[in-house]
Tab-separated table of N, CA and C in Angstrom:
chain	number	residue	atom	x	y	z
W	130	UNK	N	6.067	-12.585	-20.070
W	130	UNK	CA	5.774	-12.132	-18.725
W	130	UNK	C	4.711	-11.034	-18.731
W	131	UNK	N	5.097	-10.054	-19.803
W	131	UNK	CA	3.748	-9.096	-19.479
W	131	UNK	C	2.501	-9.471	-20.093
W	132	UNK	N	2.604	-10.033	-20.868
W	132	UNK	CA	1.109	-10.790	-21.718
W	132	UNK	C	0.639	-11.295	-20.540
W	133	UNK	N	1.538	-12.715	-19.046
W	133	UNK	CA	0.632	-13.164	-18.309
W	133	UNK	C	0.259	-12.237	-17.506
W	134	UNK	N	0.992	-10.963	-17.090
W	134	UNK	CA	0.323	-9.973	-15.813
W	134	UNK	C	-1.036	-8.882	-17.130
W	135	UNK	N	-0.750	-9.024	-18.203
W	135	UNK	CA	-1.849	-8.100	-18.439
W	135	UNK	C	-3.396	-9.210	-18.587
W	136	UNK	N	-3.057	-10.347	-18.891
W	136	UNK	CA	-4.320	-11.054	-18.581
W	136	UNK	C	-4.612	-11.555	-17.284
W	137	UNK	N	-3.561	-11.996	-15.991
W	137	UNK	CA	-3.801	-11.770	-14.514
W	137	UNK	C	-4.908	-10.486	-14.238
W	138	UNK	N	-4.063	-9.378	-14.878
W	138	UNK	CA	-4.885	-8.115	-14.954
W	138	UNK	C	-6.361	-8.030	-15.119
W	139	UNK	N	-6.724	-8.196	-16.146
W	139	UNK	CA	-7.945	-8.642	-16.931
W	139	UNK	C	-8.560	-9.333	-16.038
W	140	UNK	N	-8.460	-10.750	-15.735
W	140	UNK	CA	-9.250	-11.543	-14.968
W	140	UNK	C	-9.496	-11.117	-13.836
W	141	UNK	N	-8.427	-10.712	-13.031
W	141	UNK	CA	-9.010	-9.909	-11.657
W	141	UNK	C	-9.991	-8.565	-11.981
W	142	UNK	N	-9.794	-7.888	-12.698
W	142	UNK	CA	-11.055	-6.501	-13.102
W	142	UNK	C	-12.406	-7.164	-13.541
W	143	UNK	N	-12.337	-8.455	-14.109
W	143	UNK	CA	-13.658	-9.344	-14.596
W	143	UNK	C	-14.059	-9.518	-13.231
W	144	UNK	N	-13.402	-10.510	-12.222
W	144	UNK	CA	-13.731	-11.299	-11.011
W	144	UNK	C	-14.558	-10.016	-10.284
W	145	UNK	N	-13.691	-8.438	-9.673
W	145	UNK	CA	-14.367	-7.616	-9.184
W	145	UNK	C	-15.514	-7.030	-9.711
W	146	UNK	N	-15.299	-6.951	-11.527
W	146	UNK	CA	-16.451	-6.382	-11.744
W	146	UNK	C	-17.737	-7.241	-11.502
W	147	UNK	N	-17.968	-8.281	-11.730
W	147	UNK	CA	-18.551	-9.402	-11.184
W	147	UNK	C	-19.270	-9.919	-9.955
W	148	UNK	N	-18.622	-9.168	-8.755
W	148	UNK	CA	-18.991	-9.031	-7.292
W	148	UNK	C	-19.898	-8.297	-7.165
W	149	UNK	N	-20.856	-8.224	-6.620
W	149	UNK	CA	-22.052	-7.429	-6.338
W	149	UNK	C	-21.606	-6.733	-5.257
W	150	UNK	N	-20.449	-6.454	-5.136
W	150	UNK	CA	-19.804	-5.356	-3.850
W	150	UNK	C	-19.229	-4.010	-4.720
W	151	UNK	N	-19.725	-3.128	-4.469
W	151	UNK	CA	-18.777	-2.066	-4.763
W	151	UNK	C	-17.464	-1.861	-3.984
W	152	UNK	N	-16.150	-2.233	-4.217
W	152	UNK	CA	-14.887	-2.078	-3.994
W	152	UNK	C	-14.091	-1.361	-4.173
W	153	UNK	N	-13.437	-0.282	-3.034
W	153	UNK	CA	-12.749	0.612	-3.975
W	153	UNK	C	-11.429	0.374	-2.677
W	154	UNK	N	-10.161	1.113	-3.211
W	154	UNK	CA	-9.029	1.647	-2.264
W	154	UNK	C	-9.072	2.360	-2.292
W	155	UNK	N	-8.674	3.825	-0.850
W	155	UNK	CA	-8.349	5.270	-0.634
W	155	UNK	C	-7.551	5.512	-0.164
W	156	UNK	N	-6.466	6.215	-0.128
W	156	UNK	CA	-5.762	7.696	0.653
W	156	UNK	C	-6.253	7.110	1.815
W	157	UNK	N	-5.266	6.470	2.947
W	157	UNK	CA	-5.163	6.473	4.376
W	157	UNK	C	-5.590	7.782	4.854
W	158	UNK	N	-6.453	8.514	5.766
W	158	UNK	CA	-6.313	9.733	6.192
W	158	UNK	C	-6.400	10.749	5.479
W	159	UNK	N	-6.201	12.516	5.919
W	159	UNK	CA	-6.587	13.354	4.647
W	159	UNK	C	-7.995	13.377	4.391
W	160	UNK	N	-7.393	13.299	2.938
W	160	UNK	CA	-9.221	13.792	2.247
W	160	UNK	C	-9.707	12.505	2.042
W	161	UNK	N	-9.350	10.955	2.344
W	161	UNK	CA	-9.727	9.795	2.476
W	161	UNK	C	-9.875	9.317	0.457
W	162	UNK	N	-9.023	10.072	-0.216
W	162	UNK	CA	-9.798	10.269	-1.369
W	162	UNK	C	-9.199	8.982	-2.161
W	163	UNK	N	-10.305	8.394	-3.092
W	163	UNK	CA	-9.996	7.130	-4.069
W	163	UNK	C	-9.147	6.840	-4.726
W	164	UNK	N	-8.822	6.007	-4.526
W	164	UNK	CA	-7.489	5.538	-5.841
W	164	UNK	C	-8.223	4.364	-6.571
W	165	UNK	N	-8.783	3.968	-6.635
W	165	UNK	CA	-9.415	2.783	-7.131
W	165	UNK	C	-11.213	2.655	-6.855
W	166	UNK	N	-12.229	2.483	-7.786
W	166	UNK	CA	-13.322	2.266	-7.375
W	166	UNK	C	-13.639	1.548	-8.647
W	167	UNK	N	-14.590	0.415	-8.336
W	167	UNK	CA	-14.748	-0.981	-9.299
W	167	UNK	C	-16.056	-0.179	-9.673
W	168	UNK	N	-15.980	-0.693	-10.871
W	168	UNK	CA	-17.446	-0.002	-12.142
W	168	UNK	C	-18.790	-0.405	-11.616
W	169	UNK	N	-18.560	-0.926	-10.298
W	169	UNK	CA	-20.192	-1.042	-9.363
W	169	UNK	C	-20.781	-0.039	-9.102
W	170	UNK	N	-19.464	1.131	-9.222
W	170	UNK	CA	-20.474	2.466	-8.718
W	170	UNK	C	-21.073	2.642	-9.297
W	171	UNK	N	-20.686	2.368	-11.254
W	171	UNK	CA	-22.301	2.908	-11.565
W	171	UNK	C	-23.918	2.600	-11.624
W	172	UNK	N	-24.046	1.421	-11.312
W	172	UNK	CA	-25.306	0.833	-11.142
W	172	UNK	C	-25.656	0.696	-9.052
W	173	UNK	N	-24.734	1.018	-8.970
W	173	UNK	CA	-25.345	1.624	-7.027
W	173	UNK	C	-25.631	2.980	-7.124
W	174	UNK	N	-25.066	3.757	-7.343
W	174	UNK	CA	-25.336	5.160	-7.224
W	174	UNK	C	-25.007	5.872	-8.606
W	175	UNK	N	-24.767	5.589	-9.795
W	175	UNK	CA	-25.086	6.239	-11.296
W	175	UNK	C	-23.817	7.348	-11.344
W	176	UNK	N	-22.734	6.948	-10.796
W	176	UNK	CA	-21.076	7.895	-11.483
W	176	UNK	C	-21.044	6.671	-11.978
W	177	UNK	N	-19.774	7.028	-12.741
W	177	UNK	CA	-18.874	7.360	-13.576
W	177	UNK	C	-18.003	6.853	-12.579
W	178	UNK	N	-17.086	5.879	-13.215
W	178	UNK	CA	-15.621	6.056	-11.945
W	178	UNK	C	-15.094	6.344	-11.447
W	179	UNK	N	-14.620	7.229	-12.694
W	179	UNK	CA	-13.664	8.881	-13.130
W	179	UNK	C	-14.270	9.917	-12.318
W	180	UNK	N	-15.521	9.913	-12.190
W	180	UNK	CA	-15.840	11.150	-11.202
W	180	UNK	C	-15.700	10.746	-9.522
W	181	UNK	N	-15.540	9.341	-9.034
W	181	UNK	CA	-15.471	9.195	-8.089
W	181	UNK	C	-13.934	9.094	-7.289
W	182	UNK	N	-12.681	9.577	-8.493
W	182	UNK	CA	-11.565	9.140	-8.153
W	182	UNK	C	-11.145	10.936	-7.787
W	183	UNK	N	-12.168	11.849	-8.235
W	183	UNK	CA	-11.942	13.330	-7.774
W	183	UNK	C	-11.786	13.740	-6.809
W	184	UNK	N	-10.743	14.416	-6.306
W	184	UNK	CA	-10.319	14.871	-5.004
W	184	UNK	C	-11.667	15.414	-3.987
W	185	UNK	N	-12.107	14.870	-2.982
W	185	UNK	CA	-12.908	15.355	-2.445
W	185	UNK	C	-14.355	14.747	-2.753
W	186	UNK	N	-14.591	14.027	-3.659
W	186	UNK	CA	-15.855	13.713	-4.335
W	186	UNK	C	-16.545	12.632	-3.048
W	187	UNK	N	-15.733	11.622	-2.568
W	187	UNK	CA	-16.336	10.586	-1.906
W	187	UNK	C	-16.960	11.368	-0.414
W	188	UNK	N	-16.310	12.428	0.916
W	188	UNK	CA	-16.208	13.227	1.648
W	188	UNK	C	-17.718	14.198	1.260
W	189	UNK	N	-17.947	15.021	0.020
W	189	UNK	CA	-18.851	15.815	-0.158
W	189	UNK	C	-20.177	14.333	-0.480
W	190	UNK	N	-19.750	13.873	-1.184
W	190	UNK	CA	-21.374	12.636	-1.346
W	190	UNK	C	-22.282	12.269	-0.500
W	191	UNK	N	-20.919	12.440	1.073
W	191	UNK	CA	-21.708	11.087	2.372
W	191	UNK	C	-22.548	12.889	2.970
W	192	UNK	N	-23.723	12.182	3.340
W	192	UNK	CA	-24.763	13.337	3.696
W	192	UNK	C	-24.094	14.188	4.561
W	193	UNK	N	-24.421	15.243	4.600
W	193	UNK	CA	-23.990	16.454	5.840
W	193	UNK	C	-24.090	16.174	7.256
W	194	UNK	N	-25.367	15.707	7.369
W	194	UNK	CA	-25.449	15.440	8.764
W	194	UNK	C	-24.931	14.185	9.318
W	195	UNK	N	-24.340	13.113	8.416
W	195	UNK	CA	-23.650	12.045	8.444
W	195	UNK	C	-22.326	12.356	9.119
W	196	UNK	N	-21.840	13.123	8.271
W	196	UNK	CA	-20.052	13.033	8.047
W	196	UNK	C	-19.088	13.302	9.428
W	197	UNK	N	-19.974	13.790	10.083
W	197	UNK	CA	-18.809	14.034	11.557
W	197	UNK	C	-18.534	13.088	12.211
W	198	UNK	N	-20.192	11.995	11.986
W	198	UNK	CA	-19.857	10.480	12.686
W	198	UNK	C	-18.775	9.260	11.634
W	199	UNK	N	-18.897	9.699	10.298
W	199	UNK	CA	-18.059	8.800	9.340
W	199	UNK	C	-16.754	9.380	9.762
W	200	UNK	N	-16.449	10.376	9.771
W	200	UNK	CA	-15.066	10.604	9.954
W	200	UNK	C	-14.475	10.522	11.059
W	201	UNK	N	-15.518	10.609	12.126
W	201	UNK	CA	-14.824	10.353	13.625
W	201	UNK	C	-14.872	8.979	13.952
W	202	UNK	N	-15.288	8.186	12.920
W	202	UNK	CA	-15.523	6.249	13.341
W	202	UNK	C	-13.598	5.830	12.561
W	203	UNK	N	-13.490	7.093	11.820
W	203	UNK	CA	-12.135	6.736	11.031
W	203	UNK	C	-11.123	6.546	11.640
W	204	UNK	N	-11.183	7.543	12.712
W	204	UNK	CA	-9.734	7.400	13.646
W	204	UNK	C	-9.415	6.574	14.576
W	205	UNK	N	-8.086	6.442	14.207
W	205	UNK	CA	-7.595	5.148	15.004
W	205	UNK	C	-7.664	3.625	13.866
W	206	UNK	N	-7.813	4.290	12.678
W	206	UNK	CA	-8.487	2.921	12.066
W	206	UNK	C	-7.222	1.832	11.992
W	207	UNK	N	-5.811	2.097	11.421
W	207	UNK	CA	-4.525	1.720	11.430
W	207	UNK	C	-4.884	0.757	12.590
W	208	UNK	N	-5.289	1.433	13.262
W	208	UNK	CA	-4.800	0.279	15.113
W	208	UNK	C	-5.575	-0.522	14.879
W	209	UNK	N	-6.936	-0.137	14.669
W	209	UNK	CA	-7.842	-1.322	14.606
W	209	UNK	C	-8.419	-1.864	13.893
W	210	UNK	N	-8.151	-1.845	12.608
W	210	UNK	CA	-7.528	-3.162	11.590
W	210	UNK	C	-8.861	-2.829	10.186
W	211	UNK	N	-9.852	-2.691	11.250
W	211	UNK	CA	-11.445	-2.786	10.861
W	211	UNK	C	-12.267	-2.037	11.316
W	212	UNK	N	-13.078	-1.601	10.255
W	212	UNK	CA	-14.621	-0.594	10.821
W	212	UNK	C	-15.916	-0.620	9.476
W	213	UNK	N	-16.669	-0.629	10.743
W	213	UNK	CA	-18.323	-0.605	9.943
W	213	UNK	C	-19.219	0.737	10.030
W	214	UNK	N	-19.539	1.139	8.929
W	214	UNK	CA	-20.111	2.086	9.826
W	214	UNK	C	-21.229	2.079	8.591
W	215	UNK	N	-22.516	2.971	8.963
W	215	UNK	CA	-23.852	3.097	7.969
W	215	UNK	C	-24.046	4.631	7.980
W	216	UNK	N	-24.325	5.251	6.526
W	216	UNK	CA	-24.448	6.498	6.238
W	216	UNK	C	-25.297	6.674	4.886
W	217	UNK	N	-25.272	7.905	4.550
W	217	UNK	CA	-26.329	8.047	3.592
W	217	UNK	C	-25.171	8.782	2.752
W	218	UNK	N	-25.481	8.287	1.403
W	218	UNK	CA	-24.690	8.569	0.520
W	218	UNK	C	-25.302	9.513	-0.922
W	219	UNK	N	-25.020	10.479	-1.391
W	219	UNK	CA	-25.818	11.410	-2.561
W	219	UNK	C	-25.493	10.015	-3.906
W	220	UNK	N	-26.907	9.902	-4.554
W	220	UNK	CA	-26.615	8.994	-5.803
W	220	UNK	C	-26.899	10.168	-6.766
W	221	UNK	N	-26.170	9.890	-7.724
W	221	UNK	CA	-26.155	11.187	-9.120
W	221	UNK	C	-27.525	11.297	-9.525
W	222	UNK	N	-28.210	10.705	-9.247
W	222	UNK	CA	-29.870	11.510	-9.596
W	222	UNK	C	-30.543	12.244	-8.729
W	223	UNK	N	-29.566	12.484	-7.506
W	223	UNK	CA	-30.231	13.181	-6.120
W	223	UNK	C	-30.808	12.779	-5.347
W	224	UNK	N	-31.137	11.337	-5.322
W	224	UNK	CA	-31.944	10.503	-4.627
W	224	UNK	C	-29.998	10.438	-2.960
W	225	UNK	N	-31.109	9.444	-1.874
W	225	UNK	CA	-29.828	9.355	-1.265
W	225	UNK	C	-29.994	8.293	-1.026
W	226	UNK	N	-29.109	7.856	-0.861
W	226	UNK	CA	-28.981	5.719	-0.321
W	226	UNK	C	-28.298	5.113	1.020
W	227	UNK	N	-29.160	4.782	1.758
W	227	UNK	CA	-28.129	3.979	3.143
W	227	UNK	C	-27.257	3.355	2.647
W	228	UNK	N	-25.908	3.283	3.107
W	228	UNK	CA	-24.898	2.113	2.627
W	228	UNK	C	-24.272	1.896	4.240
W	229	UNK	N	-23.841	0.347	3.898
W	229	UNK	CA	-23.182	-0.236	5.230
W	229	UNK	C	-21.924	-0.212	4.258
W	230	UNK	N	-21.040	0.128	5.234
W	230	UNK	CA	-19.515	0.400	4.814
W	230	UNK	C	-18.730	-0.147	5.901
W	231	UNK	N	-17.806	-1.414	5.130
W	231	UNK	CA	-17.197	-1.891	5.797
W	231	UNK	C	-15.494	-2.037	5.304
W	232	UNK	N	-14.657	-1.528	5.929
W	232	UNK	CA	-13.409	-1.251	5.461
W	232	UNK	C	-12.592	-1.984	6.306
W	233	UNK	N	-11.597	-2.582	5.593
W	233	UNK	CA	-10.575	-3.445	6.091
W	233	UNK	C	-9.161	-2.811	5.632
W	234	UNK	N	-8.023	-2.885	6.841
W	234	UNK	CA	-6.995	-2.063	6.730
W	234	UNK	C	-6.560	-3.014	5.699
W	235	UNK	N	-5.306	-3.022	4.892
W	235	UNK	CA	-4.636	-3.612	4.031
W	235	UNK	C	-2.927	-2.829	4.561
W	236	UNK	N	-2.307	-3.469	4.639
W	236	UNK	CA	-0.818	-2.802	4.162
W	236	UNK	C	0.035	-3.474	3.055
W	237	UNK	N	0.543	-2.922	2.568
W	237	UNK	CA	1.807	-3.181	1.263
W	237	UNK	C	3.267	-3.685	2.043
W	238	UNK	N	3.970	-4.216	1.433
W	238	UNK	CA	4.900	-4.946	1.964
W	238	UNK	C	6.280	-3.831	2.047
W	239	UNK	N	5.947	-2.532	2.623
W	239	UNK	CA	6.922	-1.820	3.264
W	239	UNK	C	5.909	-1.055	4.733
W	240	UNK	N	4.519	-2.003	4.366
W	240	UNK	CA	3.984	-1.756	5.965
W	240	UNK	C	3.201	-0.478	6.166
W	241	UNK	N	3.590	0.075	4.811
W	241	UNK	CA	2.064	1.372	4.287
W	241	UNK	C	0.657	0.913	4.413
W	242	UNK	N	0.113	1.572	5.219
W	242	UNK	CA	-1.069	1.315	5.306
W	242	UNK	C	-2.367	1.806	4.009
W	243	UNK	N	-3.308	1.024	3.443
W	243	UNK	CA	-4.255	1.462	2.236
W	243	UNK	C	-5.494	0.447	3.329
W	244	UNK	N	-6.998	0.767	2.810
W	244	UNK	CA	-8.168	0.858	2.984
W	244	UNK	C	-8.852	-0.028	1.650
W	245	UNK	N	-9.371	-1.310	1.793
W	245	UNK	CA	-10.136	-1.388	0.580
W	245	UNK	C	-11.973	-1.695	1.520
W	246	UNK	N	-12.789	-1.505	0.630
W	246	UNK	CA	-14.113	-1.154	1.282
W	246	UNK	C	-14.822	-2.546	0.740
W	247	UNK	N	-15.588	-3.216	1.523
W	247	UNK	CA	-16.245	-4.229	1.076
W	247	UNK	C	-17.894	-3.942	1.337
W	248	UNK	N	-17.971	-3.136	0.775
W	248	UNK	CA	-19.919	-2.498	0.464
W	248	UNK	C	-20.609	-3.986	0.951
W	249	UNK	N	-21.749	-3.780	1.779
W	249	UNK	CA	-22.944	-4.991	1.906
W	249	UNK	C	-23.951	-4.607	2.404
W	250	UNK	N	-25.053	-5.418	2.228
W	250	UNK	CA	-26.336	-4.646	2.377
W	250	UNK	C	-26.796	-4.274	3.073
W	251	UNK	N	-27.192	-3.031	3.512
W	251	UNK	CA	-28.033	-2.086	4.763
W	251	UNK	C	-29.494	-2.720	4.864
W	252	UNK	N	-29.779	-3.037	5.761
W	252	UNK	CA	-30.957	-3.621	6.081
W	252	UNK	C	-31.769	-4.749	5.030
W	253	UNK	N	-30.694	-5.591	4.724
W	253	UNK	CA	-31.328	-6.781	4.075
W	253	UNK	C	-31.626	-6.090	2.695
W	254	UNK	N	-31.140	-5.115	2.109
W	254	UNK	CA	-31.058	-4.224	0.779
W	254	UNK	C	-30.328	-5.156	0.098
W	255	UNK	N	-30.745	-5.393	-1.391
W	255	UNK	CA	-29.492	-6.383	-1.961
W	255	UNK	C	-27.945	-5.509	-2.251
W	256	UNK	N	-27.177	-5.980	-2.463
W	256	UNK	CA	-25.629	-5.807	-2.480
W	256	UNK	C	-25.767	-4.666	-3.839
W	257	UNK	N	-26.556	-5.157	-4.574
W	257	UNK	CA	-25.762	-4.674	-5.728
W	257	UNK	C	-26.799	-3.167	-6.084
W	258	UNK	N	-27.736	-2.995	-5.278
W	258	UNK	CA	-28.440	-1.832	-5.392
W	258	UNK	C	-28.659	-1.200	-4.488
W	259	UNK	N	-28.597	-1.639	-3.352
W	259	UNK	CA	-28.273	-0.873	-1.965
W	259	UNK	C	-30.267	0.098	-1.688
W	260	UNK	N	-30.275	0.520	-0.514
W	260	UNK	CA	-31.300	1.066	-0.181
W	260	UNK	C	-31.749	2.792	-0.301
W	261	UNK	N	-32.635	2.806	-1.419
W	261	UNK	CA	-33.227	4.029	-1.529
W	261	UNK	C	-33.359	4.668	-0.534
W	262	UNK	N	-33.304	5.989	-0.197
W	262	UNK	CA	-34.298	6.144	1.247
W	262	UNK	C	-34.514	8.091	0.930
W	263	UNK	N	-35.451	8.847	1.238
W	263	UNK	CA	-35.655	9.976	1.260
W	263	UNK	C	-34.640	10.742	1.396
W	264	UNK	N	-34.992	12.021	1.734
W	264	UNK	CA	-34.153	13.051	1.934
W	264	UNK	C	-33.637	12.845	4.013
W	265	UNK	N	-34.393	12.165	4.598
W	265	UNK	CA	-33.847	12.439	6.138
W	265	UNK	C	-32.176	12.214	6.114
């Protein structure tokens, strides 16, 4: 039994790593913070996984002048199942990147609500590198 869930295991981390979507789950609410982010981050924006699962890390990344509209598109999300929203995100070389962020509620079978993110491309940007863009 555990040999088949640790290769179930395996094959699903192949299949995601594989997706040209960066995928992650977060913390309903709060500091919105990661529990899960697929090794896409490092060729979209150059972390490390491990640095993106840090309390607060995803919240400080999305640009300053962004974040009042990302976090105020958040509420209410439970009710409404789904949200899109586009922001500029810090990539570890300091550069910043548009990303379209699209999050779909998920619940667990005691009806807890979790968030997984299905990244896609901002203005016809491909998936798996997403769009450069200046400092604005």
């Amino acid at each position: 039994m555990e040999n088949t869930l640790a290769q179930t295991q395996r094959r699903l981390s192949g299949i995601i790593d594989a997706s040209p979507a960066l995928i992650y789950a977060c913390r309903y609410g709060g500091d919105w913070a990661a529990t899960y982010v697929s090794g896409k981050v490092r060729q979209m924006l150059g972390y490390e996984v491990q640095e993106c699962l840090e309390p607060g890390w995803w919240i400080n990344a999305v640009h300053a002048e962004d974040r009042e509209q990302v976090l105020g598109g958040l509420v209410g999300l439970d009710e409404k199942g789904h949200h899109v929203h586009e922001y500029r995100i810090a990539c570890k070389d300091g550069q910043w990147r548009w990303v379209r962020d699209e999050l779909v509620v998920l619940r667990d079978t005691q009806g807890r609500v979790g968030v997984l993110d299905q990244r896609c491309p901002h203005r016809g940007a491909p998936l798996s590198s997403g769009e450069v863009c200046g400092e604005s």
